Short mmCIF file of C-alpha atoms in Angstrom, two decimals:
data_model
loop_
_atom_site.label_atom_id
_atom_site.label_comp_id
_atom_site.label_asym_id
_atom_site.label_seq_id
_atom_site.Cartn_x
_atom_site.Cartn_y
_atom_site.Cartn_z
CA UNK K 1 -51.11 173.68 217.86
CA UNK K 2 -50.25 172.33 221.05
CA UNK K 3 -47.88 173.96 222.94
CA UNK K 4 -48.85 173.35 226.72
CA UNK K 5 -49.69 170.28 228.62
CA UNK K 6 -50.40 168.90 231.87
CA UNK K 7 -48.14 166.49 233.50
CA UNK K 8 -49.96 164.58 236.56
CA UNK K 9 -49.45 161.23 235.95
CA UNK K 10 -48.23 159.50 239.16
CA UNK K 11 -45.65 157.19 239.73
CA UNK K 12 -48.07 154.28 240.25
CA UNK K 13 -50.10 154.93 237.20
CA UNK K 14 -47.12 155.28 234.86
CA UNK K 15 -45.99 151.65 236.39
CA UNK K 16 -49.37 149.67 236.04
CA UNK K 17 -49.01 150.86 232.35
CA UNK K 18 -45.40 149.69 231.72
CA UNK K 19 -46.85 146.69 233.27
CA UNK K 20 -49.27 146.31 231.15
CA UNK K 21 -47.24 147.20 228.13
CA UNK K 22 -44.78 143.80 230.02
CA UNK K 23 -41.91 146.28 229.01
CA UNK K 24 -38.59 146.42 231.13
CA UNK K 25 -38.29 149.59 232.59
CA UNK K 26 -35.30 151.69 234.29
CA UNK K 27 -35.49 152.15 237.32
CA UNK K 28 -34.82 156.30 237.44
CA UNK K 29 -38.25 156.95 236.04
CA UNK K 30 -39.82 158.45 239.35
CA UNK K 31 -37.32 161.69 238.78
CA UNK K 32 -39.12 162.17 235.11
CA UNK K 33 -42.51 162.30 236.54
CA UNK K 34 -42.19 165.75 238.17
CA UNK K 35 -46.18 167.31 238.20
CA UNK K 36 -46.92 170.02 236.42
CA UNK K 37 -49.97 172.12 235.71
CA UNK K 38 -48.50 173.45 232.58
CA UNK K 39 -45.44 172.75 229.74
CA UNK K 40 -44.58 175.36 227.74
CA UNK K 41 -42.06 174.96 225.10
CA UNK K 42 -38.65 175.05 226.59
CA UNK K 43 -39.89 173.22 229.86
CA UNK K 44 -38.83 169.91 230.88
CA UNK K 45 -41.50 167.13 230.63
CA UNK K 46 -41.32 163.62 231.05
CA UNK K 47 -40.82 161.11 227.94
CA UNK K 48 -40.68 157.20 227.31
CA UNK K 49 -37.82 156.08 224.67
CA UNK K 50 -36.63 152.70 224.34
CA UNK K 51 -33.78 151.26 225.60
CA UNK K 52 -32.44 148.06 224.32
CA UNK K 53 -35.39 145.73 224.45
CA UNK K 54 -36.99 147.85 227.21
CA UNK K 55 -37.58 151.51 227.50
CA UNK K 56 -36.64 154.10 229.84
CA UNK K 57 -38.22 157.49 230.97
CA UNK K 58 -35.81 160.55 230.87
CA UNK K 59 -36.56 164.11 230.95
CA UNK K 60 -36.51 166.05 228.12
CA UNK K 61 -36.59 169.74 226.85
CA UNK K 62 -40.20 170.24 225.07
CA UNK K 63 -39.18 171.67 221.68
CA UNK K 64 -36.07 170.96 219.47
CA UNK K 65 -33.71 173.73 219.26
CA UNK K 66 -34.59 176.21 216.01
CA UNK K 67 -32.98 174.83 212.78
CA UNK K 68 -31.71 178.44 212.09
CA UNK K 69 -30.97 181.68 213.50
CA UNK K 70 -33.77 183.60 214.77
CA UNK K 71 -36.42 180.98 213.95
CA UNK K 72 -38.36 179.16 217.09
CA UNK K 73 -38.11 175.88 218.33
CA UNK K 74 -39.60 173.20 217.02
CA UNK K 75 -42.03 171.88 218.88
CA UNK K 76 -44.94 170.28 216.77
CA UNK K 77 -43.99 168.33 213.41
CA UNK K 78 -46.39 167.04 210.84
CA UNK K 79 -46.58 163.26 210.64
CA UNK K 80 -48.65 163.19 207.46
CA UNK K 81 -46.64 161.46 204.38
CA UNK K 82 -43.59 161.18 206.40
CA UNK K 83 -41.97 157.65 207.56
CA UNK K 84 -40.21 157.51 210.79
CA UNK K 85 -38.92 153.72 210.77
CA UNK K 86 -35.25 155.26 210.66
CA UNK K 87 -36.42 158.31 213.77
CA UNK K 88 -35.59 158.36 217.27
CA UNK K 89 -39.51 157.45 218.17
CA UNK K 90 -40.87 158.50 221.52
CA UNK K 91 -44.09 158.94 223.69
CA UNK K 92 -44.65 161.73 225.61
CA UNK K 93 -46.24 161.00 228.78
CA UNK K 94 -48.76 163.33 229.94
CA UNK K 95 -52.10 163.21 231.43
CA UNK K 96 -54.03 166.45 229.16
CA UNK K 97 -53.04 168.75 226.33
CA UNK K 98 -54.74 171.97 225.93
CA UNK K 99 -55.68 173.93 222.77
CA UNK K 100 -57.14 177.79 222.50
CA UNK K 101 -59.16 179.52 220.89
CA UNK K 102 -60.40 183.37 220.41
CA UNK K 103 -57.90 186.49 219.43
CA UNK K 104 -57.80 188.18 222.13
CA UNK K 105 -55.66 187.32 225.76
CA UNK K 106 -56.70 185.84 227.44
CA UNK K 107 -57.64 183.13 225.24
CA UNK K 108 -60.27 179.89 226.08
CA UNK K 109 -58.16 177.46 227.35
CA UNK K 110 -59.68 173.66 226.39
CA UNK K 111 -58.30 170.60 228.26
CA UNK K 112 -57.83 166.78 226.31
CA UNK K 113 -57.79 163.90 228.33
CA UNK K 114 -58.06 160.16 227.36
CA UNK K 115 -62.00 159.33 228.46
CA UNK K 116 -61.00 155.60 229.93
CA UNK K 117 -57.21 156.48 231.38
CA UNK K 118 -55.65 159.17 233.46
CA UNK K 119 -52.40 158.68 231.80
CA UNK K 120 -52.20 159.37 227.80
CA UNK K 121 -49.35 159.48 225.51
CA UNK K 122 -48.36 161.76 222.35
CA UNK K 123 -46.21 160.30 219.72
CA UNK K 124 -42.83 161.94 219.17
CA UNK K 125 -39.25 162.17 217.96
CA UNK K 126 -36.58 163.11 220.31
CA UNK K 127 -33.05 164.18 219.82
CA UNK K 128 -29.43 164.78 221.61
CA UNK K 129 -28.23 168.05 221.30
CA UNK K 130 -24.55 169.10 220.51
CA UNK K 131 -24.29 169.98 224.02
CA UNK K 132 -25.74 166.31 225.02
CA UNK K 133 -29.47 167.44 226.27
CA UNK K 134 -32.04 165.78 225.15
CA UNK K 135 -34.99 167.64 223.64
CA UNK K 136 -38.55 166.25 221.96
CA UNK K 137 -41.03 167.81 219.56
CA UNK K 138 -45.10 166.46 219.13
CA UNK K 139 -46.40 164.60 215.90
CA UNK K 140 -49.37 165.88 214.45
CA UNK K 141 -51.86 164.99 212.26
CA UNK K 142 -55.18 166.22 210.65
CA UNK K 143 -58.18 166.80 213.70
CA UNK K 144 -60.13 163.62 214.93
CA UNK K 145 -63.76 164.19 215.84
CA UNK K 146 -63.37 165.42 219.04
CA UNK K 147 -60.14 168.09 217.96
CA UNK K 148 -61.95 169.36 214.98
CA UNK K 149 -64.42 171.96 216.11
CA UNK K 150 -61.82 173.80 218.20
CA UNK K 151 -58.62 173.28 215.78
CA UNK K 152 -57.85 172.06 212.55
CA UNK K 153 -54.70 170.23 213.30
CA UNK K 154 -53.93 167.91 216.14
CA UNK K 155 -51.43 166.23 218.34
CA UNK K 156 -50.95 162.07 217.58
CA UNK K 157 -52.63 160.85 220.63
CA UNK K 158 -51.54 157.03 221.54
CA UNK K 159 -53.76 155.23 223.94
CA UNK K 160 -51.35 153.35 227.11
CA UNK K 161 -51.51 150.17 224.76
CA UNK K 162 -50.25 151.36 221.74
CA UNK K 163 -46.93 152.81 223.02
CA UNK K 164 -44.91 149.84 222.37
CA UNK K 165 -46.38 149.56 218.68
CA UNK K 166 -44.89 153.06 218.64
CA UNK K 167 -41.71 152.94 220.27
CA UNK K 168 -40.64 149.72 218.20
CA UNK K 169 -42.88 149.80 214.74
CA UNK K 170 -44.70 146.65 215.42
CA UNK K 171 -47.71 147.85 213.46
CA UNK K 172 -47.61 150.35 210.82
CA UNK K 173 -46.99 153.94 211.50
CA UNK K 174 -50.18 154.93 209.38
CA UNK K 175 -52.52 153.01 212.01
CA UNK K 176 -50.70 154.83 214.92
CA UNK K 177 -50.66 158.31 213.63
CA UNK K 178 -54.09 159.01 212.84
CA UNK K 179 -56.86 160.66 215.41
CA UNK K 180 -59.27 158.39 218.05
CA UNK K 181 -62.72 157.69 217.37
CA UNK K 182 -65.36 159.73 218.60
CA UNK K 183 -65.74 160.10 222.33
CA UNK K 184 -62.57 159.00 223.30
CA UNK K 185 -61.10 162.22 224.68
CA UNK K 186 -62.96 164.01 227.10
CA UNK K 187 -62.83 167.98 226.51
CA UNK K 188 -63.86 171.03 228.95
CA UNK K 189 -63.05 174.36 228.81
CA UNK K 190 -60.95 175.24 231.80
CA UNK K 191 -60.63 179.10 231.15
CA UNK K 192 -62.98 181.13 229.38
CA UNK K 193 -60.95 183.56 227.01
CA UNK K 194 -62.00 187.35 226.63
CA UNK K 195 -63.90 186.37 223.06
#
């Protein structure tokens, strides 16, 4: 599943979607949008939550801490027959996931991106630590069309427009958390494994 993503969404592009959205926005979102060529699990990587009737952009750890001694973080969670209405909801902004395939290292590395938009979203759940840091972990669901013939799970990809129906539950989670027609992401392989 996914566990490493691209983050180079700029500052202007994240804006002209809030704008879009006609969300109020806090004004520290520029220090969320760090780039980055990869997030792994236990990097920090820029996420939307709201705030009030607004939302705000914070940095957050990618993966929620393990539930029990020597078990891993959490960092993908199935959405299927679940209902979030009473979870702390978030989108993680990013602008491509990446998936691999073959056994041996290194592996084929495939890039996601949204076909029509150079800044996507992945619907999540964050959470506040005991220590007060803030941490997020990646819905999932069962492969769309364009997923499928490289994995058999995917990540809950939410087109710029669908945030807020996220974010707030303004349309029903089913609708939200299911895979995008055919053609909508555009995949390439941007490292050929060993296999």
């Amino acid at each position: 599943m996914c566990n490493d993503y691209e983050q180079h969404v700029t500052h202007a592009e994240y804006r002209k979607a809030i704008e879009a959205l006609e969300l109020t926005s806090a004004s520290a979102d520029e220090a969320a949008l760090l780039p980055a060529d990869d997030i792994r699990i236990g990097d920090s990587g820029p996420v939307l939550r709201a705030k009030g009737n607004g939302v705000e952009l914070v940095a957050m750890r990618f993966g929620f801490p393990p539930p029990r001694p020597k078990a891993g973080p959490i960092f993908n969670f199935k959405s299927d027959g679940r209902n979030f209405a009473e979870s702390r909801r978030c989108v993680i902004v990013l602008s491509g996931f990446f998936e691999f395939t073959g056994s041996k290292y290194p592996k084929t590395k495939h890039r996601f991106a949204l076909k029509d938009s150079p800044v996507m979203g992945i619907a999540g759940l964050w959470s506040e630590d005991q220590d007060g840091s803030l941490s997020f972990t990646m819905l999932t669901t069962a492969p769309g069309p364009d997923i499928a013939p490289i994995h058999d799970r995917q990540v809950c990809v939410l087109q710029p427009d669908d945030w807020t129906a996220w974010l707030f539950l303004t349309r029903p989670q089913e609708d939200l958390l299911q895979p995008l027609p055919e053609g909508t992401l555009v995949v390439e392989v941007v490292r050929e494994g060993k296999d």
